């Protein structure tokens, strides 16, 4: 039983795996890392494999919900570039429990016909210039990340005063926000219903395919380098089959198929080698490493910090 985000795996890949191996897959989906965590912990369904965000993986690993993966036995391990294993060490220090799936950045997708000049700062979300024309992420961690980086703090801060300052900035910003969305954020900018939206880099690439006036930027204050990865759960009933599926996903032709279905940045170097020069130059598709100097990987926060963010987020959405 595989647990993943919606539209985050080509359905044909599942069918092909079953055809090649005889192993059947039950597939479940969730919208956000928090939704996935809640459903997983409820225990109504026994999941064998799940794919989720870096900070949520760190939490699950700390809670003893993961079991080691014998990555050295994978035939296709070397297709995953070393830099992505390095990113993963922020939440999986020994590369013991996770296998990278997709990665990228969070930034601003904006319509060049609706803004004044190029955008390079989170400030445009907070200075009132585009009031009513802004879409924020409907995500606790992402929204706090944006605001903390805008204020010059680490996105992984546990300082209560800094977190409360971020909340105050978000509260002051709220009247200017048209909506808090997830997957629909890109579509609203594509349709011309908003001047800008906070999106994941892969969404920005697809947005530009629909509307050539759209641009994507990772603000100069820095952002989140996110990496979504696979984890084998502690209750996995067939570890051999689970690892076989993960190795299958690392295979060049399968990774290529997933990439062409989703168009998020892939950690599979064999796929990257097949991209055109134009595709490799697109920072929404292959983020420029030089532009990531102020970016951080999200790590799990302590329980007190998580509770504080949850409480403040509820207050923000309720008012």
mmCIF file of C-alpha atoms in Angstrom:
data_model
loop_
_atom_site.group_PDB
_atom_site.id
_atom_site.type_symbol
_atom_site.label_atom_id
_atom_site.label_comp_id
_atom_site.label_asym_id
_atom_site.label_seq_id
_atom_site.Cartn_x
_atom_site.Cartn_y
_atom_site.Cartn_z
ATOM 1 C CA UNK A 1 0.000 0.000 0.000
ATOM 2 C CA UNK A 2 1.563 3.249 -1.214
ATOM 3 C CA UNK A 3 0.708 6.674 0.240
ATOM 4 C CA UNK A 4 1.606 9.760 -1.823
ATOM 5 C CA UNK A 5 0.450 13.247 -2.780
ATOM 6 C CA UNK A 6 -2.191 13.598 -5.471
ATOM 7 C CA UNK A 7 -0.911 13.631 -9.058
ATOM 8 C CA UNK A 8 2.634 12.895 -7.861
ATOM 9 C CA UNK A 9 3.201 9.630 -9.713
ATOM 10 C CA UNK A 10 2.309 8.607 -13.249
ATOM 11 C CA UNK A 11 -0.474 5.967 -12.899
ATOM 12 C CA UNK A 12 1.091 4.032 -15.796
ATOM 13 C CA UNK A 13 4.178 3.495 -13.632
ATOM 14 C CA UNK A 14 2.131 1.541 -11.116
ATOM 15 C CA UNK A 15 0.614 -0.612 -13.851
ATOM 16 C CA UNK A 16 4.027 -1.230 -15.400
ATOM 17 C CA UNK A 17 5.520 -2.267 -12.053
ATOM 18 C CA UNK A 18 2.733 -4.803 -11.538
ATOM 19 C CA UNK A 19 3.139 -6.125 -15.076
ATOM 20 C CA UNK A 20 6.897 -6.578 -14.628
ATOM 21 C CA UNK A 21 6.892 -7.994 -11.100
ATOM 22 C CA UNK A 22 3.427 -9.378 -10.392
ATOM 23 C CA UNK A 23 3.315 -7.201 -7.251
ATOM 24 C CA UNK A 24 0.005 -5.362 -6.885
ATOM 25 C CA UNK A 25 -0.142 -1.852 -5.437
ATOM 26 C CA UNK A 26 -2.945 -0.181 -3.522
ATOM 27 C CA UNK A 27 -2.557 3.567 -3.932
ATOM 28 C CA UNK A 28 -3.712 6.257 -1.485
ATOM 29 C CA UNK A 29 -3.362 10.046 -1.747
ATOM 30 C CA UNK A 30 -3.262 13.106 0.530
ATOM 31 C CA UNK A 31 -3.123 16.840 -0.179
ATOM 32 C CA UNK A 32 -0.552 18.133 2.342
ATOM 33 C CA UNK A 33 2.140 16.680 4.635
ATOM 34 C CA UNK A 34 -0.046 17.453 7.644
ATOM 35 C CA UNK A 35 -3.026 15.630 6.102
ATOM 36 C CA UNK A 36 -0.795 12.670 5.319
ATOM 37 C CA UNK A 37 0.624 12.548 8.843
ATOM 38 C CA UNK A 38 -2.823 12.656 10.445
ATOM 39 C CA UNK A 39 -4.201 9.909 8.224
ATOM 40 C CA UNK A 40 -1.093 7.765 8.650
ATOM 41 C CA UNK A 41 -1.099 8.064 12.449
ATOM 42 C CA UNK A 42 -4.821 7.301 12.638
ATOM 43 C CA UNK A 43 -3.899 3.732 11.717
ATOM 44 C CA UNK A 44 -7.084 2.928 9.788
ATOM 45 C CA UNK A 45 -4.949 1.828 6.835
ATOM 46 C CA UNK A 46 -1.635 0.023 7.161
ATOM 47 C CA UNK A 47 0.736 1.803 4.766
ATOM 48 C CA UNK A 48 3.941 0.171 3.518
ATOM 49 C CA UNK A 49 5.477 3.092 1.651
ATOM 50 C CA UNK A 50 4.877 6.810 1.814
ATOM 51 C CA UNK A 51 6.276 9.886 0.108
ATOM 52 C CA UNK A 52 6.203 13.198 1.950
ATOM 53 C CA UNK A 53 8.090 16.385 2.756
ATOM 54 C CA UNK A 54 11.521 16.607 4.340
ATOM 55 C CA UNK A 55 10.378 18.014 7.701
ATOM 56 C CA UNK A 56 7.554 15.495 7.996
ATOM 57 C CA UNK A 57 9.936 12.646 7.217
ATOM 58 C CA UNK A 58 12.210 13.913 9.993
ATOM 59 C CA UNK A 59 9.265 13.807 12.395
ATOM 60 C CA UNK A 60 8.273 10.294 11.381
ATOM 61 C CA UNK A 61 11.865 9.077 11.650
ATOM 62 C CA UNK A 62 12.198 10.611 15.129
ATOM 63 C CA UNK A 63 8.968 8.908 16.179
ATOM 64 C CA UNK A 64 10.309 5.535 15.094
ATOM 65 C CA UNK A 65 7.878 5.154 12.192
ATOM 66 C CA UNK A 66 10.558 4.385 9.563
ATOM 67 C CA UNK A 67 12.702 1.348 8.985
ATOM 68 C CA UNK A 68 16.086 1.290 7.226
ATOM 69 C CA UNK A 69 16.241 0.862 3.469
ATOM 70 C CA UNK A 70 19.033 -1.225 1.943
ATOM 71 C CA UNK A 71 19.824 1.441 -0.668
ATOM 72 C CA UNK A 72 23.197 -0.139 -1.456
ATOM 73 C CA UNK A 73 21.330 -3.087 -3.015
ATOM 74 C CA UNK A 74 19.509 -0.883 -5.541
ATOM 75 C CA UNK A 75 20.580 -1.422 -9.147
ATOM 76 C CA UNK A 76 19.620 2.176 -9.959
ATOM 77 C CA UNK A 77 20.929 3.970 -6.872
ATOM 78 C CA UNK A 78 23.632 5.852 -8.768
ATOM 79 C CA UNK A 79 21.023 7.574 -10.936
ATOM 80 C CA UNK A 80 20.237 9.758 -7.911
ATOM 81 C CA UNK A 81 22.831 12.542 -7.883
ATOM 82 C CA UNK A 82 25.085 12.876 -4.849
ATOM 83 C CA UNK A 83 23.916 16.454 -4.189
ATOM 84 C CA UNK A 84 20.411 15.136 -3.440
ATOM 85 C CA UNK A 85 21.674 12.589 -0.957
ATOM 86 C CA UNK A 86 23.516 15.524 0.614
ATOM 87 C CA UNK A 87 20.291 17.586 0.811
ATOM 88 C CA UNK A 88 18.614 14.582 2.432
ATOM 89 C CA UNK A 89 21.153 14.496 5.253
ATOM 90 C CA UNK A 90 19.434 17.557 6.743
ATOM 91 C CA UNK A 91 16.586 15.258 7.845
ATOM 92 C CA UNK A 92 18.089 11.781 7.331
ATOM 93 C CA UNK A 93 21.733 12.232 8.458
ATOM 94 C CA UNK A 94 22.956 8.785 7.404
ATOM 95 C CA UNK A 95 20.796 8.450 4.239
ATOM 96 C CA UNK A 96 19.388 5.439 6.030
ATOM 97 C CA UNK A 97 15.627 5.835 5.786
ATOM 98 C CA UNK A 98 14.706 7.835 2.674
ATOM 99 C CA UNK A 99 15.010 7.860 -1.122
ATOM 100 C CA UNK A 100 14.594 11.197 -3.006
ATOM 101 C CA UNK A 101 11.588 11.510 -5.324
ATOM 102 C CA UNK A 102 11.324 15.177 -6.422
ATOM 103 C CA UNK A 103 12.857 18.416 -5.215
ATOM 104 C CA UNK A 104 12.836 22.124 -5.874
ATOM 105 C CA UNK A 105 12.279 25.551 -4.401
ATOM 106 C CA UNK A 106 9.395 27.721 -3.266
ATOM 107 C CA UNK A 107 9.102 31.146 -4.838
ATOM 108 C CA UNK A 108 6.800 33.646 -6.489
ATOM 109 C CA UNK A 109 5.045 33.026 -9.792
ATOM 110 C CA UNK A 110 4.005 36.400 -11.214
ATOM 111 C CA UNK A 111 2.337 37.867 -14.275
ATOM 112 C CA UNK A 112 4.666 40.349 -15.966
ATOM 113 C CA UNK A 113 1.670 42.212 -17.411
ATOM 114 C CA UNK A 114 0.316 42.918 -13.914
ATOM 115 C CA UNK A 115 3.438 43.955 -11.992
ATOM 116 C CA UNK A 116 5.909 46.794 -12.216
ATOM 117 C CA UNK A 117 9.277 45.428 -13.315
ATOM 118 C CA UNK A 118 10.997 42.257 -12.172
ATOM 119 C CA UNK A 119 10.300 40.831 -8.740
ATOM 120 C CA UNK A 120 13.186 39.685 -6.552
ATOM 121 C CA UNK A 121 11.950 40.018 -2.959
ATOM 122 C CA UNK A 122 9.284 38.630 -0.635
ATOM 123 C CA UNK A 123 8.516 42.277 0.135
ATOM 124 C CA UNK A 124 5.939 42.420 -2.702
ATOM 125 C CA UNK A 125 3.715 40.103 -0.668
ATOM 126 C CA UNK A 126 3.728 42.428 2.338
ATOM 127 C CA UNK A 127 4.096 46.057 1.178
ATOM 128 C CA UNK A 128 0.479 46.521 0.089
ATOM 129 C CA UNK A 129 1.272 47.385 -3.525
ATOM 130 C CA UNK A 130 -0.581 44.324 -4.834
ATOM 131 C CA UNK A 131 -3.390 44.156 -2.275
ATOM 132 C CA UNK A 132 -6.105 41.722 -3.320
ATOM 133 C CA UNK A 133 -3.931 40.283 -6.067
ATOM 134 C CA UNK A 134 -1.853 37.854 -3.971
ATOM 135 C CA UNK A 135 -2.260 34.131 -3.346
ATOM 136 C CA UNK A 136 -0.425 32.509 -0.453
ATOM 137 C CA UNK A 137 0.148 28.819 0.227
ATOM 138 C CA UNK A 138 -2.476 27.149 2.396
ATOM 139 C CA UNK A 139 0.285 25.527 4.423
ATOM 140 C CA UNK A 140 1.402 26.299 7.949
ATOM 141 C CA UNK A 141 5.081 25.595 7.436
ATOM 142 C CA UNK A 142 5.337 27.222 4.003
ATOM 143 C CA UNK A 143 3.567 30.414 5.045
ATOM 144 C CA UNK A 144 5.716 30.785 8.148
ATOM 145 C CA UNK A 145 8.815 29.996 6.060
ATOM 146 C CA UNK A 146 8.080 32.848 3.645
ATOM 147 C CA UNK A 147 7.472 35.357 6.415
ATOM 148 C CA UNK A 148 10.447 34.293 8.523
ATOM 149 C CA UNK A 149 12.817 34.593 5.541
ATOM 150 C CA UNK A 150 11.261 37.988 4.662
ATOM 151 C CA UNK A 151 12.043 39.159 8.201
ATOM 152 C CA UNK A 152 15.616 37.863 8.001
ATOM 153 C CA UNK A 153 15.184 34.817 10.245
ATOM 154 C CA UNK A 154 15.889 31.143 9.688
ATOM 155 C CA UNK A 155 12.914 29.151 8.453
ATOM 156 C CA UNK A 156 13.865 26.578 11.116
ATOM 157 C CA UNK A 157 13.856 29.041 14.009
ATOM 158 C CA UNK A 158 12.541 27.902 17.371
ATOM 159 C CA UNK A 159 12.658 31.429 18.822
ATOM 160 C CA UNK A 160 9.143 32.266 20.042
ATOM 161 C CA UNK A 161 9.630 36.007 19.592
ATOM 162 C CA UNK A 162 10.644 35.547 15.941
ATOM 163 C CA UNK A 163 7.699 33.254 15.260
ATOM 164 C CA UNK A 164 5.282 35.727 16.839
ATOM 165 C CA UNK A 165 6.766 38.551 14.744
ATOM 166 C CA UNK A 166 6.134 36.437 11.660
ATOM 167 C CA UNK A 167 2.555 35.890 12.785
ATOM 168 C CA UNK A 168 2.031 39.634 13.221
ATOM 169 C CA UNK A 169 3.359 40.242 9.706
ATOM 170 C CA UNK A 170 1.037 37.552 8.323
ATOM 171 C CA UNK A 171 -1.908 39.033 10.204
ATOM 172 C CA UNK A 172 -1.162 42.491 8.787
ATOM 173 C CA UNK A 173 -0.846 40.955 5.327
ATOM 174 C CA UNK A 174 -4.080 38.945 5.449
ATOM 175 C CA UNK A 175 -6.424 41.698 4.109
ATOM 176 C CA UNK A 176 -4.221 41.858 0.993
ATOM 177 C CA UNK A 177 -4.417 38.102 0.332
ATOM 178 C CA UNK A 178 -7.013 36.997 -2.185
ATOM 179 C CA UNK A 179 -6.842 33.347 -1.103
ATOM 180 C CA UNK A 180 -4.776 30.662 0.614
ATOM 181 C CA UNK A 181 -4.478 27.782 -1.847
ATOM 182 C CA UNK A 182 -2.282 24.765 -2.663
ATOM 183 C CA UNK A 183 -2.470 23.207 -6.134
ATOM 184 C CA UNK A 184 -4.914 25.838 -7.433
ATOM 185 C CA UNK A 185 -2.521 28.742 -6.772
ATOM 186 C CA UNK A 186 -0.778 28.359 -10.128
ATOM 187 C CA UNK A 187 -4.077 28.134 -12.020
ATOM 188 C CA UNK A 188 -5.298 31.428 -10.599
ATOM 189 C CA UNK A 189 -2.255 33.280 -11.942
ATOM 190 C CA UNK A 190 -2.464 31.456 -15.265
ATOM 191 C CA UNK A 191 -6.116 32.523 -15.583
ATOM 192 C CA UNK A 192 -5.300 36.144 -14.775
ATOM 193 C CA UNK A 193 -7.230 36.113 -11.498
ATOM 194 C CA UNK A 194 -4.171 37.136 -9.458
ATOM 195 C CA UNK A 195 -0.955 39.006 -10.142
ATOM 196 C CA UNK A 196 1.179 36.586 -8.172
ATOM 197 C CA UNK A 197 1.151 33.419 -6.109
ATOM 198 C CA UNK A 198 3.525 31.528 -3.881
ATOM 199 C CA UNK A 199 4.135 28.196 -5.610
ATOM 200 C CA UNK A 200 6.491 25.251 -5.798
ATOM 201 C CA UNK A 201 9.004 25.490 -8.616
ATOM 202 C CA UNK A 202 7.441 22.673 -10.622
ATOM 203 C CA UNK A 203 4.104 24.477 -10.612
ATOM 204 C CA UNK A 204 5.864 27.551 -11.966
ATOM 205 C CA UNK A 205 7.249 25.605 -14.908
ATOM 206 C CA UNK A 206 3.806 24.304 -15.844
ATOM 207 C CA UNK A 207 2.313 27.759 -15.364
ATOM 208 C CA UNK A 208 4.688 29.229 -17.929
ATOM 209 C CA UNK A 209 3.661 26.554 -20.425
ATOM 210 C CA UNK A 210 0.086 27.820 -20.188
ATOM 211 C CA UNK A 211 0.882 31.543 -20.074
ATOM 212 C CA UNK A 212 4.119 32.887 -21.546
ATOM 213 C CA UNK A 213 3.783 36.133 -19.556
ATOM 214 C CA UNK A 214 4.502 34.346 -16.286
ATOM 215 C CA UNK A 215 7.878 34.424 -14.534
ATOM 216 C CA UNK A 216 9.228 32.650 -11.456
ATOM 217 C CA UNK A 217 11.657 33.982 -8.879
ATOM 218 C CA UNK A 218 13.319 32.703 -5.731
ATOM 219 C CA UNK A 219 13.502 35.890 -3.625
ATOM 220 C CA UNK A 220 16.898 37.247 -2.635
ATOM 221 C CA UNK A 221 16.155 36.838 1.097
ATOM 222 C CA UNK A 222 16.198 33.084 0.524
ATOM 223 C CA UNK A 223 13.622 30.331 0.575
ATOM 224 C CA UNK A 224 13.100 26.645 1.179
ATOM 225 C CA UNK A 225 14.924 23.985 -0.805
ATOM 226 C CA UNK A 226 12.418 21.189 -0.414
ATOM 227 C CA UNK A 227 12.918 17.537 -1.124
ATOM 228 C CA UNK A 228 10.101 15.002 -1.107
ATOM 229 C CA UNK A 229 11.272 11.471 -0.460
ATOM 230 C CA UNK A 230 10.091 7.908 0.047
ATOM 231 C CA UNK A 231 10.085 6.103 3.370
ATOM 232 C CA UNK A 232 9.398 2.455 4.254
ATOM 233 C CA UNK A 233 7.141 2.343 7.310
ATOM 234 C CA UNK A 234 7.895 0.344 10.422
ATOM 235 C CA UNK A 235 4.780 -1.767 9.786
ATOM 236 C CA UNK A 236 5.617 -2.592 6.166
ATOM 237 C CA UNK A 237 4.456 -6.161 5.534
ATOM 238 C CA UNK A 238 6.633 -6.806 2.483
ATOM 239 C CA UNK A 239 9.917 -4.929 2.724
ATOM 240 C CA UNK A 240 11.441 -6.726 -0.257
ATOM 241 C CA UNK A 241 8.563 -5.631 -2.516
ATOM 242 C CA UNK A 242 8.704 -2.069 -1.147
ATOM 243 C CA UNK A 243 12.416 -1.772 -1.869
ATOM 244 C CA UNK A 244 11.933 -3.290 -5.303
ATOM 245 C CA UNK A 245 9.366 -0.563 -6.059
ATOM 246 C CA UNK A 246 11.742 2.184 -4.884
ATOM 247 C CA UNK A 247 14.566 0.804 -7.034
ATOM 248 C CA UNK A 248 12.106 0.664 -9.944
ATOM 249 C CA UNK A 249 11.304 4.367 -9.467
ATOM 250 C CA UNK A 250 15.028 5.192 -9.713
ATOM 251 C CA UNK A 251 15.324 3.446 -13.085
ATOM 252 C CA UNK A 252 15.988 5.916 -15.899
ATOM 253 C CA UNK A 253 12.978 5.115 -18.085
ATOM 254 C CA UNK A 254 10.590 5.138 -15.121
ATOM 255 C CA UNK A 255 12.033 8.354 -13.678
ATOM 256 C CA UNK A 256 11.735 9.890 -17.149
ATOM 257 C CA UNK A 257 8.082 8.879 -17.332
ATOM 258 C CA UNK A 258 7.358 10.371 -13.900
ATOM 259 C CA UNK A 259 9.230 13.554 -14.784
ATOM 260 C CA UNK A 260 7.231 14.040 -17.977
ATOM 261 C CA UNK A 261 3.998 13.460 -16.051
ATOM 262 C CA UNK A 262 4.741 15.917 -13.234
ATOM 263 C CA UNK A 263 7.498 18.259 -14.476
ATOM 264 C CA UNK A 264 8.974 18.864 -11.052
ATOM 265 C CA UNK A 265 12.736 18.939 -10.596
ATOM 266 C CA UNK A 266 14.075 15.402 -10.552
ATOM 267 C CA UNK A 267 17.047 14.116 -8.539
ATOM 268 C CA UNK A 268 17.625 11.527 -11.266
ATOM 269 C CA UNK A 269 20.790 12.622 -13.082
ATOM 270 C CA UNK A 270 20.127 10.220 -15.958
ATOM 271 C CA UNK A 271 16.913 12.122 -16.691
ATOM 272 C CA UNK A 272 18.571 15.519 -16.323
ATOM 273 C CA UNK A 273 21.177 14.455 -18.890
ATOM 274 C CA UNK A 274 18.353 13.945 -21.395
ATOM 275 C CA UNK A 275 16.980 17.486 -21.030
ATOM 276 C CA UNK A 276 17.488 20.100 -23.711
ATOM 277 C CA UNK A 277 19.791 23.071 -23.030
ATOM 278 C CA UNK A 278 16.687 25.263 -22.768
ATOM 279 C CA UNK A 279 15.099 22.995 -20.166
ATOM 280 C CA UNK A 280 18.289 22.799 -18.091
ATOM 281 C CA UNK A 281 18.485 26.622 -18.120
ATOM 282 C CA UNK A 282 14.946 26.966 -16.713
ATOM 283 C CA UNK A 283 15.304 27.558 -12.959
ATOM 284 C CA UNK A 284 11.762 26.399 -12.264
ATOM 285 C CA UNK A 285 12.722 23.034 -13.735
ATOM 286 C CA UNK A 286 16.392 22.737 -12.731
ATOM 287 C CA UNK A 287 17.101 25.222 -9.904
ATOM 288 C CA UNK A 288 20.365 27.106 -10.205
ATOM 289 C CA UNK A 289 22.632 26.017 -7.351
ATOM 290 C CA UNK A 290 24.187 29.485 -7.162
ATOM 291 C CA UNK A 291 20.749 30.967 -6.417
ATOM 292 C CA UNK A 292 20.289 28.700 -3.402
ATOM 293 C CA UNK A 293 22.908 30.297 -1.171
ATOM 294 C CA UNK A 294 20.299 31.822 1.189
ATOM 295 C CA UNK A 295 17.993 28.810 1.035
ATOM 296 C CA UNK A 296 17.494 26.164 3.695
ATOM 297 C CA UNK A 297 16.038 22.675 3.953
ATOM 298 C CA UNK A 298 13.142 22.431 6.418
ATOM 299 C CA UNK A 299 13.872 20.270 9.428
ATOM 300 C CA UNK A 300 11.461 19.055 12.075
ATOM 301 C CA UNK A 301 10.763 21.543 14.850
ATOM 302 C CA UNK A 302 10.356 20.714 18.515
ATOM 303 C CA UNK A 303 6.850 20.006 19.777
ATOM 304 C CA UNK A 304 6.500 23.386 21.464
ATOM 305 C CA UNK A 305 7.382 25.265 18.269
ATOM 306 C CA UNK A 306 5.043 23.118 16.175
ATOM 307 C CA UNK A 307 2.192 23.679 18.633
ATOM 308 C CA UNK A 308 2.827 27.437 18.626
ATOM 309 C CA UNK A 309 2.773 27.615 14.816
ATOM 310 C CA UNK A 310 -0.405 25.518 14.691
ATOM 311 C CA UNK A 311 -2.111 27.746 17.257
ATOM 312 C CA UNK A 312 -1.105 30.963 15.495
ATOM 313 C CA UNK A 313 -2.133 29.573 12.100
ATOM 314 C CA UNK A 314 -5.595 28.726 13.431
ATOM 315 C CA UNK A 315 -5.898 32.260 14.781
ATOM 316 C CA UNK A 316 -4.812 33.712 11.453
ATOM 317 C CA UNK A 317 -7.327 31.689 9.445
ATOM 318 C CA UNK A 318 -10.156 32.257 11.936
ATOM 319 C CA UNK A 319 -9.906 36.055 12.041
#
